[in-house]
């Protein structure tokens, strides 16, 4: 029996009882032509802008204007160390130690850098295992790594598929793939939270399975970071990568995160691509030294980073630091549970939720299959002021984000959907 209740009054009550409800006021909420708030359910694609972001970026613009190059040392937040100001908060969000985390580059670029180190194929062990509907960029990236090493990208790719008639991947199938092909697989690379189904995988279980068969294991956590408790360190994964423009609200195309497990932190023999930012900080500016590898995830940096983008990340991470990922996930489970409860009232003849019903196997996103519908449904929702995301042939993805979405919005969204379906 669900403890949720029907009706607008209940939704309003939940917002009143919600200790995090005020954070909504710290974001710009997109509006319709008449100035009314849109119901924004696409934080899984692009997170909203915190009102403090401008201030953080302006600080760096002012310091640049006033100090020029001196800003590297004398800006309010000296640029030379700017990425370090992000590390601790980011490490907490993904459940890692500071030495394991760095913010740099963009997601797919980081994935390639990680594969330079953790995809070391041999003639007999060269295959890469990914989930069948991995995000296209991940699939293209691993295929190109196979080709780069001289392998056939069709033969080299093993897909972890859902069973016929099902959408969610099954661990028993992963076990049997690894039993059969484990000895040929060099790398297991899975989307920690699948972008399409919203399934949050058991990172530890997958890592242990992969390692048992001698494979390296990495995760793309684009849909996990800031959404679920990833516990990357405890998962034992070799590496993980994620972006900051979804649940981490850092702006379109903003920089990405990268995790390298502590056990690799001091290994100077790992193959990798390097630049001056992977060199020892103490001697970096002497410019004449032999390369001296920085320990930890920082040792995978290449270039001096873009401060303006990092300032936006800092604005967001400071908010996450204040709230804490545990509290956020606590609210998220309630909000998404409520969303699921209301969706189910619409009737199984009309909709089916693809995302796992177990709150520990999903984040805030629900992927909803709408029977006998096409994209016109999504267009009608948009016209009604609900911003959601359509995936062919018949799935809408909606993510009530705990930092800025409310119970009342979820209620209103369902009312609009009901109207359209009827
Ligand atoms: C799961 C996943 N992987 C990879 C990407 C690609 O990210 P980028 O363009 O930042 O490399 C995205 C982008 O949305 C994504 O959702």
Short mmCIF file of C-alpha atoms and ligand atoms in Angstrom, two decimals:
data_model
loop_
_atom_site.label_atom_id
_atom_site.label_comp_id
_atom_site.label_asym_id
_atom_site.label_seq_id
_atom_site.Cartn_x
_atom_site.Cartn_y
_atom_site.Cartn_z
CA UNK A 1 0.00 0.00 0.00
CA UNK A 2 1.27 3.40 -0.95
CA UNK A 3 1.44 6.13 1.69
CA UNK A 4 0.89 8.84 -0.94
CA UNK A 5 -2.49 10.52 -1.32
CA UNK A 6 -4.43 12.04 -4.19
CA UNK A 7 -5.41 15.70 -4.55
CA UNK A 8 -3.77 19.11 -4.83
CA UNK A 9 -4.01 19.79 -1.09
CA UNK A 10 -1.79 16.79 -0.37
CA UNK A 11 0.83 18.01 -2.86
CA UNK A 12 0.85 21.48 -1.30
CA UNK A 13 1.18 19.92 2.15
CA UNK A 14 4.21 17.92 1.00
CA UNK A 15 5.86 21.10 -0.27
CA UNK A 16 5.21 22.81 3.05
CA UNK A 17 6.78 19.90 4.93
CA UNK A 18 9.78 19.78 2.57
CA UNK A 19 12.95 21.12 4.22
CA UNK A 20 14.51 21.70 0.77
CA UNK A 21 11.58 23.53 -0.85
CA UNK A 22 13.30 26.93 -0.59
CA UNK A 23 16.09 25.88 -2.95
CA UNK A 24 13.65 26.31 -5.84
CA UNK A 25 13.89 30.08 -5.23
CA UNK A 26 17.61 29.90 -5.83
CA UNK A 27 17.10 28.94 -9.49
CA UNK A 28 15.80 30.72 -12.57
CA UNK A 29 12.68 28.80 -13.61
CA UNK A 30 11.94 29.07 -17.37
CA UNK A 31 8.63 30.83 -18.09
CA UNK A 32 5.94 30.76 -20.77
CA UNK A 33 4.89 33.76 -22.91
CA UNK A 34 2.66 35.04 -20.14
CA UNK A 35 5.37 34.92 -17.54
CA UNK A 36 4.11 31.78 -15.78
CA UNK A 37 6.58 29.15 -14.60
CA UNK A 38 6.90 26.23 -16.98
CA UNK A 39 6.89 22.75 -15.43
CA UNK A 40 10.51 21.90 -16.14
CA UNK A 41 11.10 18.14 -16.04
CA UNK A 42 14.30 17.95 -18.04
CA UNK A 43 17.00 18.46 -15.45
CA UNK A 44 18.27 15.08 -16.68
CA UNK A 45 19.20 16.83 -19.90
CA UNK A 46 20.16 20.35 -18.85
CA UNK A 47 19.94 21.50 -15.24
CA UNK A 48 18.57 24.97 -14.47
CA UNK A 49 20.69 27.99 -13.71
CA UNK A 50 21.35 28.85 -10.05
CA UNK A 51 20.84 32.57 -9.41
CA UNK A 52 24.34 32.76 -7.93
CA UNK A 53 26.06 31.55 -11.13
CA UNK A 54 26.32 35.04 -12.66
CA UNK A 55 27.92 36.38 -9.52
CA UNK A 56 30.54 33.62 -9.49
CA UNK A 57 31.37 34.17 -13.18
CA UNK A 58 31.37 37.96 -12.77
CA UNK A 59 33.91 37.65 -9.97
CA UNK A 60 36.32 36.00 -12.40
CA UNK A 61 35.51 38.46 -15.22
CA UNK A 62 36.20 41.36 -12.83
CA UNK A 63 39.44 39.82 -11.64
CA UNK A 64 40.51 39.26 -15.24
CA UNK A 65 39.62 42.88 -16.11
CA UNK A 66 41.46 44.28 -13.11
CA UNK A 67 44.42 41.95 -12.84
CA UNK A 68 45.07 40.41 -16.25
CA UNK A 69 47.59 37.62 -15.97
CA UNK A 70 48.15 38.40 -12.30
CA UNK A 71 44.79 36.76 -11.66
CA UNK A 72 46.51 33.39 -11.77
CA UNK A 73 48.06 34.23 -8.41
CA UNK A 74 46.08 37.19 -7.07
CA UNK A 75 42.44 36.77 -8.11
CA UNK A 76 40.08 36.41 -5.16
CA UNK A 77 40.16 32.70 -6.01
CA UNK A 78 43.60 32.35 -7.63
CA UNK A 79 43.09 30.66 -11.01
CA UNK A 80 46.15 28.49 -10.72
CA UNK A 81 44.40 26.32 -8.17
CA UNK A 82 40.85 26.83 -9.34
CA UNK A 83 40.09 23.19 -10.12
CA UNK A 84 41.13 22.30 -6.58
CA UNK A 85 38.26 24.38 -5.16
CA UNK A 86 35.85 21.94 -6.81
CA UNK A 87 37.44 18.66 -5.83
CA UNK A 88 36.20 18.11 -2.31
CA UNK A 89 32.54 18.90 -3.02
CA UNK A 90 32.61 16.87 -6.20
CA UNK A 91 34.22 13.93 -4.38
CA UNK A 92 31.42 14.00 -1.78
CA UNK A 93 28.74 14.03 -4.48
CA UNK A 94 30.10 10.93 -6.20
CA UNK A 95 31.25 9.16 -3.02
CA UNK A 96 34.98 9.30 -3.66
CA UNK A 97 38.18 10.46 -1.99
CA UNK A 98 39.54 13.83 -3.14
CA UNK A 99 42.61 12.19 -4.67
CA UNK A 100 40.28 10.17 -6.91
CA UNK A 101 38.43 13.12 -8.46
CA UNK A 102 39.17 15.93 -10.89
CA UNK A 103 37.06 18.29 -12.98
CA UNK A 104 38.47 18.64 -16.51
CA UNK A 105 37.59 18.55 -20.21
CA UNK A 106 34.24 17.19 -21.34
CA UNK A 107 32.66 13.81 -20.78
CA UNK A 108 33.49 11.99 -24.00
CA UNK A 109 37.01 13.43 -24.00
CA UNK A 110 37.51 12.10 -20.46
CA UNK A 111 36.14 8.72 -21.49
CA UNK A 112 38.81 8.52 -24.19
CA UNK A 113 41.55 9.58 -21.75
CA UNK A 114 40.40 6.88 -19.34
CA UNK A 115 40.44 4.28 -22.11
CA UNK A 116 43.99 5.28 -23.03
CA UNK A 117 44.87 4.05 -19.54
CA UNK A 118 42.32 1.34 -18.80
CA UNK A 119 41.70 -0.18 -22.20
CA UNK A 120 44.94 -2.03 -22.86
CA UNK A 121 43.94 -4.76 -25.29
CA UNK A 122 45.97 -7.80 -26.21
CA UNK A 123 45.35 -10.15 -29.14
CA UNK A 124 43.39 -12.55 -26.98
CA UNK A 125 41.73 -10.06 -24.63
CA UNK A 126 40.56 -7.05 -26.56
CA UNK A 127 36.77 -6.89 -26.41
CA UNK A 128 34.69 -4.18 -24.77
CA UNK A 129 31.38 -4.89 -23.05
CA UNK A 130 28.74 -2.14 -22.94
CA UNK A 131 24.99 -2.11 -22.26
CA UNK A 132 22.89 -2.50 -25.42
CA UNK A 133 21.31 0.92 -25.35
CA UNK A 134 24.33 2.79 -24.12
CA UNK A 135 24.33 6.51 -24.91
CA UNK A 136 25.46 6.87 -28.56
CA UNK A 137 28.55 8.92 -27.69
CA UNK A 138 29.80 6.10 -25.44
CA UNK A 139 29.19 3.53 -28.15
CA UNK A 140 30.97 5.62 -30.77
CA UNK A 141 33.85 6.22 -28.36
CA UNK A 142 34.44 2.56 -27.55
CA UNK A 143 34.09 1.56 -31.22
CA UNK A 144 36.72 4.10 -32.18
CA UNK A 145 39.04 2.79 -29.45
CA UNK A 146 38.69 -0.71 -30.92
CA UNK A 147 39.53 0.60 -34.39
CA UNK A 148 42.38 2.70 -32.99
CA UNK A 149 43.98 -0.47 -31.65
CA UNK A 150 43.49 -2.24 -34.98
CA UNK A 151 40.45 -4.35 -34.07
CA UNK A 152 37.15 -4.85 -35.85
CA UNK A 153 34.61 -2.70 -34.03
CA UNK A 154 31.76 -5.15 -34.71
CA UNK A 155 33.59 -8.24 -33.49
CA UNK A 156 35.11 -6.35 -30.59
CA UNK A 157 31.92 -5.02 -29.08
CA UNK A 158 29.81 -7.20 -26.78
CA UNK A 159 26.35 -5.91 -25.90
CA UNK A 160 24.58 -6.56 -22.58
CA UNK A 161 21.02 -6.70 -23.90
CA UNK A 162 17.69 -6.74 -22.14
CA UNK A 163 15.70 -9.93 -22.72
CA UNK A 164 13.13 -10.06 -25.48
CA UNK A 165 10.05 -8.08 -24.46
CA UNK A 166 11.90 -6.42 -21.54
CA UNK A 167 13.62 -3.05 -21.28
CA UNK A 168 15.81 -3.50 -18.21
CA UNK A 169 19.15 -5.27 -18.27
CA UNK A 170 19.42 -8.35 -16.08
CA UNK A 171 22.46 -9.19 -13.91
CA UNK A 172 22.18 -12.93 -14.56
CA UNK A 173 22.67 -12.22 -18.25
CA UNK A 174 25.75 -10.14 -17.45
CA UNK A 175 27.09 -13.02 -15.38
CA UNK A 176 26.61 -15.48 -18.19
CA UNK A 177 28.20 -13.15 -20.77
CA UNK A 178 31.21 -12.86 -18.50
CA UNK A 179 31.32 -16.61 -17.84
CA UNK A 180 31.46 -17.23 -21.59
CA UNK A 181 33.46 -14.26 -22.87
CA UNK A 182 35.15 -12.83 -19.75
CA UNK A 183 38.60 -14.03 -20.84
CA UNK A 184 38.28 -12.03 -24.10
CA UNK A 185 36.99 -8.83 -22.52
CA UNK A 186 39.50 -6.09 -21.69
CA UNK A 187 36.99 -3.49 -20.52
CA UNK A 188 33.47 -3.38 -19.11
CA UNK A 189 32.07 0.12 -19.65
CA UNK A 190 28.50 0.74 -18.46
CA UNK A 191 26.29 3.82 -18.08
CA UNK A 192 25.88 3.96 -14.27
CA UNK A 193 22.31 5.20 -14.70
CA UNK A 194 21.01 4.30 -18.14
CA UNK A 195 19.96 7.45 -19.97
CA UNK A 196 16.92 5.83 -21.61
CA UNK A 197 15.41 3.55 -18.97
CA UNK A 198 16.64 5.40 -15.88
CA UNK A 199 17.92 2.09 -14.46
CA UNK A 200 20.57 2.70 -11.78
CA UNK A 201 22.96 -0.21 -11.95
CA UNK A 202 24.66 -1.85 -9.00
CA UNK A 203 28.13 -0.46 -9.67
CA UNK A 204 29.80 -2.60 -7.04
CA UNK A 205 28.25 -5.82 -8.30
CA UNK A 206 29.22 -5.07 -11.89
CA UNK A 207 32.74 -4.11 -10.86
CA UNK A 208 33.23 -7.26 -8.82
CA UNK A 209 31.96 -9.39 -11.68
CA UNK A 210 34.21 -7.67 -14.19
CA UNK A 211 37.26 -7.86 -11.94
CA UNK A 212 36.60 -11.54 -11.19
CA UNK A 213 37.08 -12.18 -14.89
CA UNK A 214 40.17 -9.99 -15.17
CA UNK A 215 38.48 -7.06 -16.93
CA UNK A 216 38.91 -3.37 -16.15
CA UNK A 217 35.63 -1.68 -15.22
CA UNK A 218 34.51 1.91 -15.82
CA UNK A 219 31.23 3.83 -15.69
CA UNK A 220 29.69 6.77 -17.47
CA UNK A 221 27.83 8.49 -14.66
CA UNK A 222 26.35 11.40 -16.66
CA UNK A 223 22.87 10.50 -15.39
CA UNK A 224 24.06 9.56 -11.92
CA UNK A 225 26.17 12.46 -10.65
CA UNK A 226 24.06 14.70 -8.43
CA UNK A 227 21.10 12.35 -8.88
CA UNK A 228 21.93 9.16 -6.94
CA UNK A 229 24.52 8.05 -4.39
CA UNK A 230 27.20 6.57 -6.61
CA UNK A 231 29.70 5.54 -3.90
CA UNK A 232 32.38 5.32 -6.56
CA UNK A 233 35.23 4.55 -4.19
CA UNK A 234 33.42 1.63 -2.56
CA UNK A 235 32.27 0.33 -5.93
CA UNK A 236 35.91 -0.43 -6.67
CA UNK A 237 35.51 0.72 -10.29
CA UNK A 238 38.74 1.57 -12.07
CA UNK A 239 37.36 4.82 -13.47
CA UNK A 240 34.23 6.88 -13.99
CA UNK A 241 33.34 9.98 -15.99
CA UNK A 242 30.34 12.32 -15.85
CA UNK A 243 29.18 15.71 -17.06
CA UNK A 244 28.11 18.65 -14.89
CA UNK A 245 25.40 20.20 -17.06
CA UNK A 246 22.60 17.79 -16.07
CA UNK A 247 21.90 17.30 -12.36
CA UNK A 248 24.91 19.41 -11.43
CA UNK A 249 23.41 22.58 -12.98
CA UNK A 250 26.67 24.01 -14.34
CA UNK A 251 25.53 25.25 -17.73
CA UNK A 252 25.42 23.95 -21.31
CA UNK A 253 28.55 22.09 -22.38
CA UNK A 254 30.24 22.73 -19.05
CA UNK A 255 33.28 20.76 -17.92
CA UNK A 256 33.12 17.15 -16.83
CA UNK A 257 34.18 15.07 -13.84
CA UNK A 258 36.57 12.17 -13.77
CA UNK A 259 37.23 9.49 -11.13
CA UNK A 260 40.23 7.21 -11.01
CA UNK A 261 40.30 4.72 -8.15
CA UNK A 262 42.86 5.36 -5.43
CA UNK A 263 44.65 2.08 -6.16
CA UNK A 264 45.87 3.63 -9.43
CA UNK A 265 46.81 6.98 -7.88
CA UNK A 266 50.56 6.42 -7.68
CA UNK A 267 51.01 4.05 -10.60
CA UNK A 268 53.41 5.83 -12.93
CA UNK A 269 53.50 2.89 -15.31
CA UNK A 270 49.94 3.26 -16.51
CA UNK A 271 49.80 4.26 -20.12
CA UNK A 272 48.35 7.75 -20.47
CA UNK A 273 48.26 10.96 -22.44
CA UNK A 274 49.88 13.84 -20.60
CA UNK A 275 50.29 17.61 -20.72
CA UNK A 276 51.78 20.26 -18.48
CA UNK A 277 48.80 20.07 -16.13
CA UNK A 278 49.57 16.40 -15.37
CA UNK A 279 53.06 17.45 -14.26
CA UNK A 280 54.14 18.07 -10.64
CA UNK A 281 52.63 21.39 -9.50
CA UNK A 282 55.77 22.43 -7.62
CA UNK A 283 57.98 22.41 -10.71
CA UNK A 284 55.41 22.98 -13.46
CA UNK A 285 56.55 26.51 -14.16
CA UNK A 286 60.26 25.79 -14.22
CA UNK A 287 59.47 24.55 -17.72
CA UNK A 288 62.70 22.63 -18.16
CA UNK A 289 62.11 19.57 -16.04
CA UNK A 290 61.68 16.03 -17.16
CA UNK A 291 58.04 15.03 -16.90
CA UNK A 292 57.07 14.30 -13.29
CA UNK A 293 53.66 12.65 -12.96
CA UNK A 294 51.14 14.19 -10.55
CA UNK A 295 49.52 11.52 -8.38
CA UNK A 296 45.78 10.84 -8.37
CA UNK A 297 43.08 11.82 -10.85
CA UNK A 298 44.72 15.25 -11.29
CA UNK A 299 47.51 13.44 -13.09
CA UNK A 300 45.18 12.93 -16.07
CA UNK A 301 44.71 16.68 -16.67
CA UNK A 302 46.23 18.06 -19.84
CA UNK A 303 45.65 21.80 -20.04
CA UNK A 304 45.14 24.75 -17.79
CA UNK A 305 41.36 24.82 -17.32
CA UNK A 306 38.68 27.34 -18.40
CA UNK A 307 38.02 29.38 -15.24
CA UNK A 308 34.69 30.85 -16.40
CA UNK A 309 33.16 27.42 -16.80
CA UNK A 310 34.65 26.30 -13.51
CA UNK A 311 33.14 29.32 -11.77
CA UNK A 312 29.69 28.10 -12.82
CA UNK A 313 30.53 24.66 -11.47
CA UNK A 314 31.67 26.20 -8.19
CA UNK A 315 28.37 28.08 -7.84
CA UNK A 316 26.48 24.82 -8.20
CA UNK A 317 28.77 22.69 -6.04
CA UNK A 318 28.60 25.21 -3.20
CA UNK A 319 24.85 24.65 -3.18
CA UNK A 320 25.23 20.87 -3.27
CA UNK A 321 27.76 21.11 -0.46
CA UNK A 322 25.24 23.02 1.65
CA UNK A 323 22.39 20.56 1.00
CA UNK A 324 24.36 17.29 0.97
CA UNK A 325 23.72 14.45 -1.45
CA UNK A 326 22.06 12.25 1.20
CA UNK A 327 19.31 14.77 1.97
CA UNK A 328 18.84 15.42 -1.70
CA UNK A 329 18.44 11.74 -2.53
CA UNK A 330 16.04 11.43 0.43
CA UNK A 331 13.75 14.06 -1.08
CA UNK A 332 14.25 12.67 -4.56
CA UNK A 333 12.93 9.26 -3.54
CA UNK A 334 9.79 10.84 -2.08
CA UNK A 335 9.20 13.11 -5.06
CA UNK A 336 9.74 10.43 -7.69
CA UNK A 337 7.71 7.93 -5.62
CA UNK A 338 4.85 10.44 -5.62
CA UNK A 339 5.22 10.94 -9.37
CA UNK A 340 5.08 7.16 -9.87
CA UNK A 341 2.01 6.88 -7.60
CA UNK A 342 0.11 9.49 -9.63
CA UNK A 343 1.20 8.01 -12.97
CA UNK A 344 -0.16 4.64 -11.92
CA UNK A 345 -3.58 6.21 -11.35
CA UNK A 346 -3.72 6.91 -15.09
CA UNK A 347 -4.16 3.21 -15.72
CA UNK A 348 -2.01 0.48 -17.17
CA UNK A 349 -4.02 0.56 -20.38
CA UNK A 350 -2.61 4.04 -21.02
CA UNK A 351 0.91 4.11 -19.64
CA UNK A 352 3.70 1.83 -18.52
CA UNK A 353 6.73 2.91 -16.50
CA UNK A 354 9.92 1.36 -17.88
CA UNK A 355 12.15 2.59 -15.06
CA UNK A 356 12.63 0.12 -12.15
CA UNK A 357 10.00 0.41 -9.42
CA UNK A 358 12.60 -0.18 -6.69
CA UNK A 359 13.70 3.32 -5.54
CA UNK A 360 17.26 2.01 -5.01
CA UNK A 361 17.49 1.04 -8.66
CA UNK A 362 16.67 4.44 -10.11
CA UNK A 363 17.26 8.15 -9.65
CA UNK A 364 14.64 10.83 -10.13
CA UNK A 365 13.90 10.11 -13.80
CA UNK A 366 10.93 8.01 -14.85
CA UNK A 367 10.73 6.81 -18.45
CA UNK A 368 7.10 6.49 -19.37
CA UNK A 369 5.85 4.49 -22.29
CA UNK A 370 2.59 5.95 -23.49
CA UNK A 371 0.50 3.38 -25.32
CA UNK A 372 -0.68 4.14 -28.86
CA UNK A 373 0.96 7.54 -28.85
CA UNK A 374 3.43 9.40 -31.00
CA UNK A 375 5.32 12.64 -30.75
CA UNK A 376 2.10 14.69 -30.91
CA UNK A 377 1.58 13.78 -27.24
CA UNK A 378 4.92 15.33 -26.37
CA UNK A 379 4.06 18.43 -28.41
CA UNK A 380 0.74 18.77 -26.58
CA UNK A 381 2.52 18.51 -23.24
CA UNK A 382 4.93 21.22 -24.36
CA UNK A 383 2.01 23.44 -25.40
CA UNK A 384 0.48 22.84 -21.97
CA UNK A 385 3.67 24.15 -20.34
CA UNK A 386 5.39 20.87 -19.45
CA UNK A 387 8.97 20.55 -20.63
CA UNK A 388 9.74 16.84 -20.99
CA UNK A 389 11.89 14.76 -23.26
CA UNK A 390 10.62 12.50 -26.07
CA UNK A 391 12.39 9.37 -27.25
CA UNK A 392 11.11 7.48 -30.28
CA UNK A 393 8.97 5.48 -30.61
CA UNK A 394 6.76 6.16 -27.56
CA UNK A 395 8.66 7.13 -24.43
CA UNK A 396 8.64 10.39 -22.47
CA UNK A 397 11.39 10.88 -19.95
CA UNK A 398 10.57 13.13 -17.01
CA UNK A 399 12.86 13.97 -14.13
CA UNK A 400 11.45 15.80 -11.12
CA UNK A 401 14.67 17.23 -9.73
CA UNK A 402 14.67 17.52 -5.93
CA UNK A 403 16.56 20.83 -5.84
CA UNK A 404 13.98 22.79 -7.82
CA UNK A 405 10.90 20.73 -8.69
CA UNK A 406 7.96 20.62 -6.29
CA UNK A 407 5.24 18.13 -5.39
CA UNK A 408 2.69 20.62 -6.70
CA UNK A 409 4.41 20.69 -10.10
CA UNK A 410 4.33 16.92 -10.27
CA UNK A 411 0.62 17.03 -9.42
CA UNK A 412 -0.06 19.64 -12.11
CA UNK A 413 1.98 17.79 -14.69
CA UNK A 414 -0.11 14.64 -14.17
CA UNK A 415 -3.35 16.65 -14.43
CA UNK A 416 -2.19 17.98 -17.80
CA UNK A 417 -1.15 14.54 -18.99
CA UNK A 418 -4.52 13.13 -17.89
CA UNK A 419 -6.36 15.83 -19.86
CA UNK A 420 -4.32 15.12 -22.97
CA UNK A 421 -4.75 11.35 -22.73
CA UNK A 422 -8.50 11.69 -22.32
C1 LIG B 1 25.06 9.13 -20.79
C2 LIG B 1 25.76 10.15 -21.62
N1 LIG B 1 27.01 9.88 -22.06
C3 LIG B 1 27.68 10.77 -22.82
C4 LIG B 1 27.13 11.99 -23.17
C5 LIG B 1 27.92 12.92 -24.04
O1 LIG B 1 28.39 13.99 -23.30
P1 LIG B 1 29.42 15.09 -23.87
O2 LIG B 1 28.78 15.70 -25.06
O3 LIG B 1 29.52 16.05 -22.74
O4 LIG B 1 30.69 14.40 -24.16
C6 LIG B 1 25.84 12.32 -22.70
C7 LIG B 1 25.23 13.59 -23.06
O5 LIG B 1 24.10 13.89 -22.77
C8 LIG B 1 25.15 11.37 -21.91
O6 LIG B 1 23.91 11.60 -21.47
#
